CSV table of C-alpha atoms and ligand atoms in Angstrom, one decimal:
chain,number,residue,atom,x,y,z
A,1,MET,CA,65.6,167.3,164.5
A,2,ASP,CA,62.9,164.8,164.1
A,3,ALA,CA,63.8,161.7,165.9
A,4,THR,CA,60.8,159.7,165.0
A,5,ASN,CA,62.2,159.2,161.5
A,6,LEU,CA,64.8,156.6,162.6
A,7,VAL,CA,64.3,153.5,160.4
A,8,ASN,CA,65.1,150.2,162.0
A,9,THR,CA,68.5,149.9,160.2
A,10,GLU,CA,69.4,153.2,161.4
A,11,ARG,CA,68.3,152.8,165.0
A,12,ARG,CA,70.3,149.5,165.1
A,13,MET,CA,73.5,151.1,163.7
A,14,LEU,CA,73.0,153.9,166.1
A,15,SER,CA,72.6,151.7,169.3
A,16,VAL,CA,75.7,149.6,168.3
A,17,MET,CA,77.7,152.9,167.8
A,18,GLN,CA,76.3,154.3,171.3
A,19,GLY,CA,78.2,151.3,172.8
A,20,SER,CA,81.5,152.9,172.2
A,21,GLU,CA,81.9,156.7,172.2
A,22,GLY,CA,84.6,157.9,170.0
A,23,GLN,CA,85.3,155.0,168.0
A,24,ILE,CA,85.8,155.4,164.2
A,25,TRP,CA,83.7,152.8,162.4
A,26,THR,CA,84.7,151.4,159.1
A,27,LEU,CA,82.3,149.4,156.9
A,28,LYS,CA,83.6,146.3,158.1
A,29,ASP,CA,83.2,147.1,161.8
A,30,VAL,CA,79.5,148.2,161.1
A,31,LEU,CA,78.7,145.2,159.1
A,32,ASP,CA,80.2,142.8,161.9
A,33,ALA,CA,78.6,144.8,164.7
A,34,CYS,CA,75.3,144.8,163.1
A,35,ASN,CA,75.3,141.4,161.8
A,36,TRP,CA,74.6,142.7,158.3
A,37,SER,CA,76.0,141.3,155.2
A,38,ASP,CA,74.9,143.8,152.3
A,39,GLN,CA,77.1,146.9,152.3
A,40,ALA,CA,74.4,149.1,150.8
A,41,VAL,CA,72.2,148.7,154.1
A,42,ALA,CA,75.2,149.9,156.0
A,43,VAL,CA,75.9,152.7,153.9
A,44,GLY,CA,72.2,153.7,153.7
A,45,ALA,CA,71.7,153.6,157.4
A,46,GLY,CA,74.9,155.6,157.9
A,47,GLN,CA,73.8,158.3,155.5
A,48,GLY,CA,70.4,158.3,157.2
A,49,LEU,CA,72.0,158.9,160.6
A,50,ALA,CA,74.4,161.5,159.2
A,51,ASP,CA,71.4,163.2,157.4
A,52,LYS,CA,69.9,163.6,160.9
A,53,GLY,CA,73.1,164.7,162.6
A,54,TYR,CA,73.6,161.5,164.7
A,55,VAL,CA,76.9,160.6,163.1
A,56,VAL,CA,79.3,162.2,160.9
A,57,VAL,CA,80.7,160.5,157.7
A,58,ASP,CA,84.2,160.7,156.3
A,59,GLU,CA,84.4,159.6,152.8
A,60,ASP,CA,87.5,158.7,151.0
A,61,VAL,CA,87.7,158.5,147.3
A,62,SER,CA,90.7,156.7,146.1
A,63,THR,CA,91.9,155.8,142.8
A,64,GLU,CA,93.8,152.5,142.2
A,65,ILE,CA,95.9,151.7,139.3
A,66,ARG,CA,95.8,148.2,137.9
A,67,LEU,CA,97.1,146.1,135.0
A,68,ALA,CA,94.8,145.7,132.0
A,69,SER,CA,95.3,143.2,129.4
A,70,GLN,CA,98.2,144.6,127.5
A,71,GLY,CA,100.1,145.2,130.9
A,72,ASN,CA,99.6,141.6,132.0
A,73,SER,CA,101.0,140.2,128.8
A,74,ALA,CA,103.9,142.6,129.1
A,75,ILE,CA,104.7,141.2,132.7
A,76,GLU,CA,104.5,137.5,131.1
A,77,GLU,CA,106.4,138.2,127.9
A,78,GLY,CA,108.3,141.3,128.6
A,79,LEU,CA,107.8,144.8,127.5
A,80,LEU,CA,107.8,145.2,123.7
A,81,GLU,CA,110.7,147.8,123.8
A,82,SER,CA,112.4,145.5,126.1
A,83,ARG,CA,112.3,142.5,123.9
A,84,LEU,CA,113.1,144.7,120.9
A,85,TRP,CA,116.2,146.1,122.8
A,86,ASN,CA,117.4,142.6,123.7
A,87,TRP,CA,117.0,141.6,119.9
A,88,ILE,CA,119.2,144.7,118.9
A,89,LYS,CA,121.9,143.9,121.6
A,90,ASN,CA,122.1,140.2,120.4
A,91,SER,CA,121.3,140.3,116.7
A,92,ASP,CA,124.2,140.1,114.1
A,93,ASP,CA,122.0,142.1,111.8
A,94,PRO,CA,120.1,144.7,113.7
A,95,SER,CA,118.5,146.1,110.7
A,96,MET,CA,115.0,147.2,110.0
A,97,ALA,CA,114.5,144.6,107.5
A,98,ASN,CA,115.7,141.8,110.0
A,99,LEU,CA,113.3,143.3,112.6
A,100,GLN,CA,110.5,143.1,110.2
A,101,LYS,CA,111.3,139.2,110.0
A,102,SER,CA,111.9,138.7,113.6
A,103,PHE,CA,108.8,140.2,114.9
A,104,GLU,CA,105.1,140.1,113.9
A,105,LYS,CA,103.7,142.9,111.8
A,106,HIS,CA,101.7,144.3,114.8
A,107,GLU,CA,104.7,144.4,117.0
A,108,ALA,CA,107.2,145.6,114.4
A,109,GLY,CA,105.3,148.8,113.5
A,110,PRO,CA,104.7,150.0,116.9
A,111,GLY,CA,108.1,148.8,118.2
A,112,VAL,CA,110.0,151.1,115.8
A,113,GLY,CA,108.1,154.0,117.2
A,114,LEU,CA,108.9,153.0,120.8
A,115,LEU,CA,112.7,152.6,119.9
A,116,LYS,CA,112.7,156.0,118.3
A,117,LYS,CA,111.4,157.7,121.6
A,118,LEU,CA,114.1,155.9,123.5
A,119,GLY,CA,116.8,157.4,121.3
A,120,ILE,CA,117.4,154.7,119.1
A,121,LYS,CA,118.0,155.7,115.5
A,122,LEU,CA,117.9,154.2,112.2
A,123,ASP,CA,121.3,154.8,110.5
A,124,LEU,CA,121.6,153.6,107.1
A,125,GLY,CA,118.9,150.9,107.7
A,126,LEU,CA,120.7,149.7,111.1
A,127,PHE,CA,119.5,150.5,114.5
A,128,VAL,CA,122.0,152.5,116.6
A,129,CYS,CA,121.8,153.7,120.0
A,130,GLY,CA,123.9,156.6,121.7
A,131,ASP,CA,123.3,156.0,125.2
A,132,LYS,CA,122.6,152.4,126.2
A,133,SER,CA,122.6,152.7,129.8
A,134,ASN,CA,119.8,155.4,129.5
A,135,VAL,CA,117.9,152.9,127.3
A,136,GLU,CA,118.2,150.3,130.0
A,137,HIS,CA,117.5,152.6,132.8
A,138,ILE,CA,114.3,153.8,131.3
A,139,ILE,CA,113.0,150.2,130.3
A,140,SER,CA,113.8,148.8,133.7
A,141,GLN,CA,111.8,151.8,135.3
A,142,ARG,CA,109.0,150.9,133.0
A,143,GLU,CA,109.1,147.1,134.0
A,144,SER,CA,109.5,147.8,137.6
A,145,PHE,CA,106.4,150.2,137.5
A,146,LEU,CA,104.2,147.5,135.9
A,147,SER,CA,105.5,144.7,138.3
A,148,SER,CA,104.5,147.2,141.3
A,149,LEU,CA,100.6,147.3,140.3
A,150,PRO,CA,98.1,147.4,141.6
A,151,LYS,CA,98.9,150.5,143.6
A,152,PRO,CA,97.1,153.7,144.8
A,153,VAL,CA,97.5,156.3,142.0
A,154,GLU,CA,99.2,159.0,144.3
A,155,SER,CA,101.9,156.6,145.2
A,156,LEU,CA,103.0,156.3,141.6
A,157,ASP,CA,105.3,158.4,139.6
A,158,PRO,CA,103.3,160.7,137.4
A,159,GLU,CA,105.5,160.6,134.4
A,160,LEU,CA,105.5,156.9,134.1
A,161,LEU,CA,101.8,156.9,134.9
A,162,ASN,CA,101.3,159.2,131.9
A,163,HIS,CA,103.4,157.1,129.7
A,164,PHE,CA,101.3,153.9,130.2
A,165,ARG,CA,98.2,156.0,130.2
A,166,ASN,CA,98.8,156.8,126.7
A,167,ARG,CA,99.4,153.1,125.8
A,168,ARG,CA,96.3,151.3,125.0
A,169,ASN,CA,95.0,148.8,127.5
A,170,PHE,CA,98.2,148.6,129.6
A,171,ILE,CA,96.6,150.0,132.9
A,172,GLU,CA,93.2,150.9,134.3
A,173,MET,CA,91.9,153.0,136.9
A,174,VAL,CA,89.6,151.7,139.5
A,175,GLU,CA,87.9,154.4,141.7
A,176,SER,CA,86.5,153.2,145.1
A,177,THR,CA,85.1,155.1,148.0
A,178,SER,CA,85.7,153.9,151.5
A,179,ARG,CA,83.7,155.5,154.5
A,180,THR,CA,84.2,155.7,158.3
A,181,TRP,CA,81.5,156.8,160.6
A,182,LYS,CA,81.6,158.4,164.1
A,183,ILE,CA,78.8,159.1,166.5
A,184,THR,CA,78.0,162.7,167.4
A,185,LYS,CA,77.1,164.0,171.0
A,186,VAL,CA,73.7,164.4,169.8
A,187,GLY,CA,73.8,160.9,168.7
A,188,MET,CA,75.1,159.7,172.0
A,189,LYS,CA,72.3,161.2,173.7
A,190,LEU,CA,69.4,160.1,171.8
A,191,SER,CA,67.8,157.3,173.7
A,192,ASP,CA,65.0,154.7,172.8
A,193,SER,CA,62.5,156.9,174.7
A,194,ASP,CA,63.0,159.7,172.4
A,195,LEU,CA,61.9,157.5,169.6
A,196,VAL,CA,58.3,157.3,168.6
A,197,GLU,CA,57.6,154.1,166.7
A,198,LYS,CA,55.9,155.0,163.4
A,199,GLU,CA,55.3,152.9,160.2
A,200,MET,CA,56.9,154.3,157.0
A,201,ILE,CA,55.9,153.1,153.7
A,202,ASN,CA,58.9,151.8,151.7
A,203,GLU,CA,57.2,150.4,148.6
A,204,ILE,CA,54.0,151.5,146.9
A,205,THR,CA,51.9,148.4,145.9
A,206,PRO,CA,48.3,148.3,144.2
A,207,GLU,CA,47.0,147.1,147.5
A,208,LEU,CA,48.2,149.9,149.2
A,209,LEU,CA,46.9,152.4,146.7
A,210,GLN,CA,43.5,150.8,146.8
A,211,SER,CA,43.2,151.1,150.6
A,212,ASP,CA,43.2,154.2,152.6
A,213,THR,CA,46.1,153.8,154.8
A,214,TRP,CA,48.5,155.8,152.4
A,215,LYS,CA,46.5,159.0,153.0
A,216,GLY,CA,48.0,159.7,156.7
A,217,ALA,CA,51.2,157.6,156.1
A,218,GLU,CA,54.7,158.6,155.9
A,219,PHE,CA,57.0,157.6,153.0
A,220,ARG,CA,60.5,156.7,153.3
A,221,ALA,CA,62.5,158.7,150.8
A,222,PHE,CA,64.9,157.2,148.7
A,223,ASP,CA,68.4,158.5,148.1
A,224,VAL,CA,69.0,157.8,144.6
A,225,THR,CA,72.6,159.2,144.6
A,226,LEU,CA,73.9,156.6,147.2
A,227,GLU,CA,76.2,153.7,146.0
A,228,SER,CA,74.7,150.3,146.1
A,229,SER,CA,76.1,146.9,145.0
A,230,THR,CA,75.4,145.9,141.4
A,231,PRO,CA,73.1,143.0,141.4
A,232,ARG,CA,74.9,139.9,140.0
A,233,THR,CA,73.0,137.4,138.1
A,234,GLY,CA,73.9,134.3,136.2
A,235,ARG,CA,74.6,135.0,132.4
A,236,SER,CA,75.7,133.4,129.2
A,237,HIS,CA,79.5,133.7,128.4
A,238,PRO,CA,79.8,136.3,125.8
A,239,MET,CA,80.9,133.4,123.3
A,240,GLN,CA,77.9,131.4,123.9
A,241,ALA,CA,75.6,134.6,123.5
A,242,LEU,CA,77.3,135.4,120.2
A,243,ILE,CA,76.7,131.8,119.0
A,244,GLU,CA,73.0,132.1,119.9
A,245,ARG,CA,72.8,135.4,118.0
A,246,ILE,CA,74.4,133.9,115.1
A,247,ARG,CA,72.0,131.1,115.0
A,248,HIS,CA,69.1,133.4,115.2
A,249,ILE,CA,70.3,135.2,112.2
A,250,PHE,CA,70.8,132.1,110.1
A,251,LEU,CA,67.4,130.7,111.0
A,252,GLU,CA,65.9,134.0,110.3
A,253,MET,CA,67.6,133.9,106.8
A,254,GLY,CA,65.9,130.4,106.1
A,255,PHE,CA,68.9,128.1,107.1
A,256,SER,CA,68.8,124.9,109.1
A,257,GLU,CA,71.4,123.9,111.7
A,258,LEU,CA,73.7,121.0,110.9
A,259,VAL,CA,75.4,119.4,114.3
A,260,GLU,CA,78.0,116.8,113.7
A,261,ASP,CA,80.9,115.2,115.2
A,262,TYR,CA,84.6,116.6,115.2
A,263,VAL,CA,86.2,113.3,115.0
A,264,GLN,CA,86.4,112.7,111.3
A,265,THR,CA,88.5,111.0,108.7
A,266,ALA,CA,91.2,112.8,106.4
A,267,GLY,CA,89.0,111.4,103.7
A,268,TRP,CA,86.1,113.6,104.3
A,269,ASN,CA,88.0,116.4,105.9
A,270,MET,CA,90.4,116.7,102.8
A,271,ASP,CA,90.2,114.1,100.0
A,272,ALA,CA,86.4,114.8,99.3
A,273,LEU,CA,87.4,118.4,98.9
A,274,PHE,CA,89.8,117.9,96.4
A,275,ILE,CA,92.7,118.8,98.8
A,276,PRO,CA,95.8,116.9,97.3
A,277,GLN,CA,97.2,114.3,99.4
A,278,ASP,CA,100.4,116.0,99.7
A,279,HIS,CA,99.1,119.4,100.8
A,280,PRO,CA,101.2,121.2,103.5
A,281,ALA,CA,98.0,121.7,105.5
A,282,ARG,CA,97.7,117.9,105.9
A,283,GLU,CA,101.2,117.7,107.9
A,284,MET,CA,101.2,116.5,111.3
A,285,GLN,CA,102.4,120.1,112.5
A,286,ASP,CA,98.9,121.6,111.2
A,287,THR,CA,96.4,118.8,111.8
A,288,PHE,CA,95.9,116.8,115.0
A,289,TYR,CA,95.7,113.1,113.8
A,290,LEU,CA,94.3,110.8,116.5
A,291,ASP,CA,95.9,107.8,118.0
A,292,ASN,CA,92.3,106.4,118.9
A,293,PRO,CA,90.8,105.9,116.4
A,294,LYS,CA,93.9,105.9,114.4
A,295,SER,CA,91.8,104.8,111.3
A,296,MET,CA,88.2,104.6,110.3
A,297,ASN,CA,86.6,102.5,107.6
A,298,LEU,CA,85.5,104.2,104.4
A,299,SER,CA,83.7,102.5,101.7
A,300,ASP,CA,86.1,101.3,98.8
A,301,ASP,CA,83.8,102.7,96.3
A,302,LEU,CA,84.1,106.1,97.9
A,303,MET,CA,87.8,106.0,98.1
A,304,GLU,CA,87.9,104.6,94.4
A,305,THR,CA,86.1,107.6,93.2
A,306,TRP,CA,88.3,110.0,95.1
A,307,SER,CA,91.3,108.3,93.8
A,308,SER,CA,90.6,108.6,90.4
A,309,ILE,CA,89.4,112.2,90.8
A,310,HIS,CA,92.8,113.1,92.6
A,311,LYS,CA,94.9,111.0,90.0
A,312,THR,CA,93.3,112.0,86.8
A,313,GLY,CA,90.3,114.1,87.4
A,314,GLY,CA,87.8,111.2,86.8
A,315,ASP,CA,84.9,112.1,84.7
A,316,THR,CA,84.7,115.6,85.6
A,317,GLY,CA,86.7,117.1,82.8
A,318,SER,CA,89.5,118.1,85.3
A,319,VAL,CA,93.2,116.6,85.0
A,320,GLY,CA,93.2,116.1,88.7
A,321,TRP,CA,96.5,116.5,90.7
A,322,GLY,CA,98.5,113.5,89.2
A,323,GLY,CA,100.7,111.4,91.4
A,324,ASP,CA,99.5,108.7,93.9
A,325,PHE,CA,96.5,108.3,96.2
A,326,SER,CA,96.5,106.5,99.3
A,327,LYS,CA,93.6,104.9,101.0
A,328,ASP,CA,95.5,104.4,104.3
A,329,THR,CA,95.7,108.4,104.3
A,330,SER,CA,92.2,108.7,103.6
A,331,GLN,CA,91.1,106.5,106.5
A,332,LYS,CA,93.2,108.4,109.2
A,333,GLY,CA,91.3,109.7,112.0
A,334,LEU,CA,91.7,113.2,112.9
A,335,LEU,CA,90.3,116.3,114.6
A,336,ARG,CA,88.5,118.0,111.9
A,337,THR,CA,90.3,121.3,110.7
A,338,HIS,CA,87.1,122.8,109.3
A,339,THR,CA,83.4,122.4,109.5
A,340,THR,CA,83.3,122.2,105.8
A,341,VAL,CA,83.8,118.3,106.4
A,342,ASN,CA,80.3,118.2,107.6
A,343,THR,CA,78.7,120.3,105.0
A,344,ILE,CA,80.3,118.0,102.4
A,345,GLN,CA,78.9,114.9,104.0
A,346,TYR,CA,75.4,116.5,104.4
A,347,LEU,CA,75.5,117.1,100.6
A,348,ALA,CA,76.7,113.4,100.1
A,349,ASN,CA,74.0,112.2,102.0
A,350,ASN,CA,71.5,114.7,100.3
A,351,PRO,CA,72.8,115.4,96.8
A,352,GLU,CA,69.4,116.4,95.1
A,353,ALA,CA,67.1,118.3,97.4
A,354,ALA,CA,68.0,122.2,97.4
A,355,CYS,CA,69.2,123.2,101.0
A,356,ARG,CA,70.6,126.0,103.2
A,357,MET,CA,72.5,124.6,105.9
A,358,PHE,CA,74.7,126.2,108.5
A,359,THR,CA,77.1,125.2,111.6
A,360,VAL,CA,78.8,127.2,114.2
A,361,ASP,CA,81.1,124.6,115.8
A,362,ARG,CA,84.5,123.9,117.2
A,363,VAL,CA,87.5,123.1,114.8
A,364,PHE,CA,91.0,122.1,115.6
A,365,ARG,CA,94.5,123.2,114.1
A,366,LYS,CA,98.1,122.8,115.5
A,367,GLU,CA,98.6,126.4,116.0
A,368,ALA,CA,100.9,128.1,118.6
A,369,ILE,CA,98.7,130.1,120.9
A,370,ASP,CA,99.3,133.8,120.4
A,371,ARG,CA,97.4,137.1,120.2
A,372,THR,CA,95.3,136.0,117.3
A,373,HIS,CA,95.6,132.1,117.2
A,374,LEU,CA,94.3,129.3,119.2
A,375,PRO,CA,94.5,125.5,118.4
A,376,GLU,CA,91.0,125.1,119.1
A,377,PHE,CA,88.3,127.4,117.9
A,378,HIS,CA,85.1,127.9,116.2
A,379,GLN,CA,83.7,128.3,112.6
A,380,ILE,CA,80.6,129.6,111.1
A,381,GLU,CA,80.2,127.7,108.1
A,382,GLY,CA,77.2,127.6,105.6
A,383,ILE,CA,76.2,126.3,102.2
A,384,ILE,CA,73.4,127.0,99.8
A,385,MET,CA,72.5,124.5,97.1
A,386,GLU,CA,70.0,125.4,94.7
A,387,GLU,CA,69.3,125.6,91.0
A,388,GLY,CA,70.9,128.5,89.6
A,389,ALA,CA,72.8,129.6,92.7
A,390,ASN,CA,75.8,132.1,91.6
A,391,LEU,CA,78.4,134.2,93.0
A,392,GLN,CA,76.3,137.2,93.2
A,393,MET,CA,73.9,135.4,95.6
A,394,LEU,CA,76.9,134.2,97.8
A,395,VAL,CA,78.2,137.7,98.0
A,396,THR,CA,74.7,139.0,99.0
A,397,THR,CA,74.2,136.2,101.5
A,398,LEU,CA,77.5,137.1,103.3
A,399,LYS,CA,76.8,140.7,103.2
A,400,THR,CA,73.3,140.3,104.6
A,401,PHE,CA,74.6,138.0,107.4
A,402,TYR,CA,77.4,140.6,108.6
A,403,ARG,CA,75.0,143.4,108.2
A,404,LYS,CA,72.6,141.9,110.6
A,405,MET,CA,75.5,141.4,113.0
A,406,GLY,CA,75.9,145.0,112.8
A,407,TYR,CA,78.8,145.2,110.2
A,408,PRO,CA,77.5,146.9,107.1
A,409,GLU,CA,80.6,147.3,105.3
A,410,VAL,CA,81.7,144.2,103.6
A,411,ARG,CA,83.9,143.4,100.7
A,412,VAL,CA,85.1,140.4,99.0
A,413,ARG,CA,88.7,139.5,97.4
A,414,PRO,CA,89.9,136.8,95.2
A,415,ALA,CA,91.4,134.0,97.0
A,416,TYR,CA,92.3,130.2,96.5
A,417,PHE,CA,91.1,126.9,98.0
A,418,PRO,CA,91.4,123.7,96.4
A,419,TYR,CA,87.7,122.7,96.7
A,420,THR,CA,86.2,126.2,95.3
A,421,GLU,CA,86.2,128.2,92.1
A,422,PRO,CA,85.8,131.0,92.1
A,423,SER,CA,87.1,131.5,95.8
A,424,LEU,CA,86.7,134.5,97.9
A,425,GLU,CA,88.0,136.0,101.1
A,426,ILE,CA,85.6,137.9,103.2
A,427,GLU,CA,86.6,141.1,104.9
A,428,VAL,CA,84.5,143.7,107.0
A,429,LYS,CA,85.4,147.0,108.1
A,430,TRP,CA,86.1,147.7,111.5
A,431,ARG,CA,87.5,151.0,113.0
A,432,GLY,CA,88.6,152.1,109.5
A,433,LYS,CA,90.4,148.9,108.8
A,434,TRP,CA,89.6,146.0,106.6
A,435,LEU,CA,89.7,142.7,108.5
A,436,GLU,CA,89.6,139.2,107.1
A,437,LEU,CA,87.2,137.0,108.6
A,438,GLY,CA,86.9,133.9,106.3
A,439,GLY,CA,86.8,132.2,102.9
A,440,ALA,CA,83.9,131.3,100.5
A,441,GLY,CA,83.5,130.1,97.1
A,442,ILE,CA,81.5,127.7,94.7
A,443,PHE,CA,82.3,124.1,95.1
A,444,ARG,CA,84.3,122.7,92.3
A,445,PRO,CA,83.0,119.9,90.1
A,446,GLU,CA,85.9,117.5,91.4
A,447,VAL,CA,84.1,117.9,94.7
A,448,THR,CA,80.3,117.8,93.6
A,449,GLU,CA,80.1,115.5,90.7
A,450,PRO,CA,81.4,112.4,92.2
A,451,LEU,CA,79.0,112.9,95.1
A,452,GLY,CA,76.1,113.1,92.7
A,453,ILE,CA,75.4,116.6,93.8
A,454,LYS,CA,73.1,118.1,91.3
A,455,HIS,CA,73.1,122.1,91.6
A,456,PRO,CA,75.8,124.6,92.3
A,457,VAL,CA,76.9,124.9,95.8
A,458,LEU,CA,77.8,128.2,97.4
A,459,ALA,CA,79.9,127.7,100.6
A,460,TRP,CA,81.8,129.7,103.1
A,461,GLY,CA,83.7,129.4,106.5
A,462,MET,CA,84.6,132.1,108.8
A,463,GLY,CA,86.4,132.4,112.1
A,464,LEU,CA,83.9,132.9,115.1
A,465,GLU,CA,86.5,134.0,117.5
A,466,ARG,CA,87.7,136.7,115.2
A,467,LEU,CA,84.2,137.9,115.0
A,468,ALA,CA,84.0,137.8,118.8
A,469,MET,CA,87.0,140.1,118.9
A,470,LEU,CA,85.4,142.8,116.9
A,471,VAL,CA,82.3,142.5,118.8
A,472,LEU,CA,83.8,142.7,122.1
A,473,GLY,CA,86.6,145.0,121.1
A,474,LEU,CA,89.2,142.6,122.1
A,475,ASP,CA,92.9,142.8,120.8
A,476,ASP,CA,93.9,139.5,122.3
A,477,ILE,CA,91.8,136.4,121.4
A,478,ARG,CA,93.0,134.6,124.6
A,479,GLN,CA,91.1,136.7,126.6
A,480,LEU,CA,87.7,135.0,125.4
A,481,TYR,CA,88.6,131.8,127.4
A,482,ILE,CA,90.5,132.9,130.3
A,483,SER,CA,87.3,132.9,132.4
A,484,ASP,CA,88.4,136.1,134.3
A,485,LEU,CA,85.1,136.6,136.3
A,486,GLU,CA,85.6,140.6,136.4
A,487,TRP,CA,85.9,140.8,132.7
A,488,LEU,CA,83.0,138.4,132.1
A,489,ARG,CA,80.7,140.3,134.4
A,490,ASN,CA,81.5,143.6,132.5
A,491,GLN,CA,81.0,142.4,129.0
A,492,PRO,CA,78.1,143.9,127.2
A,493,ILE,CA,74.8,141.8,126.6
A,494,ILE,CA,75.1,140.5,123.0
B,1,LIG,N1,87.1,125.9,105.1
B,1,LIG,C1,87.8,127.1,104.7
B,1,LIG,C2,88.7,127.3,105.9
B,1,LIG,O1,88.8,126.8,106.9
B,1,LIG,C3,86.8,128.1,104.4
B,1,LIG,C4,85.9,127.9,103.4
B,1,LIG,C5,84.8,127.2,103.5
B,1,LIG,C6,86.5,128.5,102.0
B,1,LIG,C7,84.0,127.1,102.4
B,1,LIG,C8,85.6,128.1,101.0
B,1,LIG,C9,84.3,127.3,101.1
B,1,LIG,O2,89.4,128.5,105.9
């Protein structure tokens, strides 16, 4: 054995260990005794000493099972089968048809499968159960399994473990290696006088290569199989990174960015867009109206114009919506419900010059928070105004955008918005399914003519968080804003 090969860290670790023969050293012991903070240094030094026979290493690889996103929501909201079972027990009408009404689609579908496996059958459209106590037993076993996590894999019931492994995103396995070190007899005997000081080269630099010193020198070998800590540097939140990428794509396609306030009037948010004043989306339960400013002044001319368009269609050839038009309603302050409020104002201020504008910004709707909804989210909005702009151009632009985002399969379907004609729904294909990402269309004359807009306007508005769910492979929109550091660190660079 070549004692001269001890590097400083090895030497230090050895002399510390010589101080107590027979001790089993954990990583923490070594770090404390040597006054080191980097585990990789201790592991490296320990490995070096072990290679030379001065210590023995004992490695213990263990696997821990932890809750993943679905597992966490099951703890918060109850397992799907448990919620379904309670519903069956308490419902006056435990039928398939009623189940589909009482649960969302994404739960009702898999839920029926889960119930079947629990021995709950459909008989003439009604759920019936032979062995109730067995169902309750299985459910409570599953629930206590989940609430016992995290736990080492070997301490868990293999059947339940297998069950949750087959359910997407319920649990995850995390492997970790723990090491202990013990000094050997040879190690105990090694003294400083056995050591010869010798320079070893750690790093090859241009200076080193230019000089002659490398010729007789010894190089320190690297063991590339050793574990080391992952360097953690600051990085953008995946949402921010996604927004940057979207900006780049639109800039590349010749668009300019529009950044505007989210405090707006109902007039611009809705009246200008020919959304009737009695439209259900205007209700308090869908829109956040403000107490301060409760109302914001709009010019009388503007409101007169909207009023005549809404009541009779004005000079646009439309018949309007009929009914009354309230200027107070127009002047109500609100948090914008869509970014179309800003593109329409841009057009009102610049009605003649052809333009391509986009925004990626926050909007607000009174939504209950669930797997696919947030009350505050982002829209990717865009307009193209130019002579001869047409539907074909709109579809091609949207397809180009999604292709650049990495989604080559895009389709559009007819839809309805009060302010566009024709109106489209945009869908992209993801994991074999079509997902709806937003709306688009060509602004109606009721919108463009009163503002003096000269050319056809192609417009679209799409959900950013929905797109983020695709890009990051999420099945719960809330994950984006939980700020779970572990999750954030492991996200791909977008
Ligand atoms: N504003 C619509 C929404 O919020 C989207 C849209 C924008 C539709 C522009 C057509 C034209 O869903």
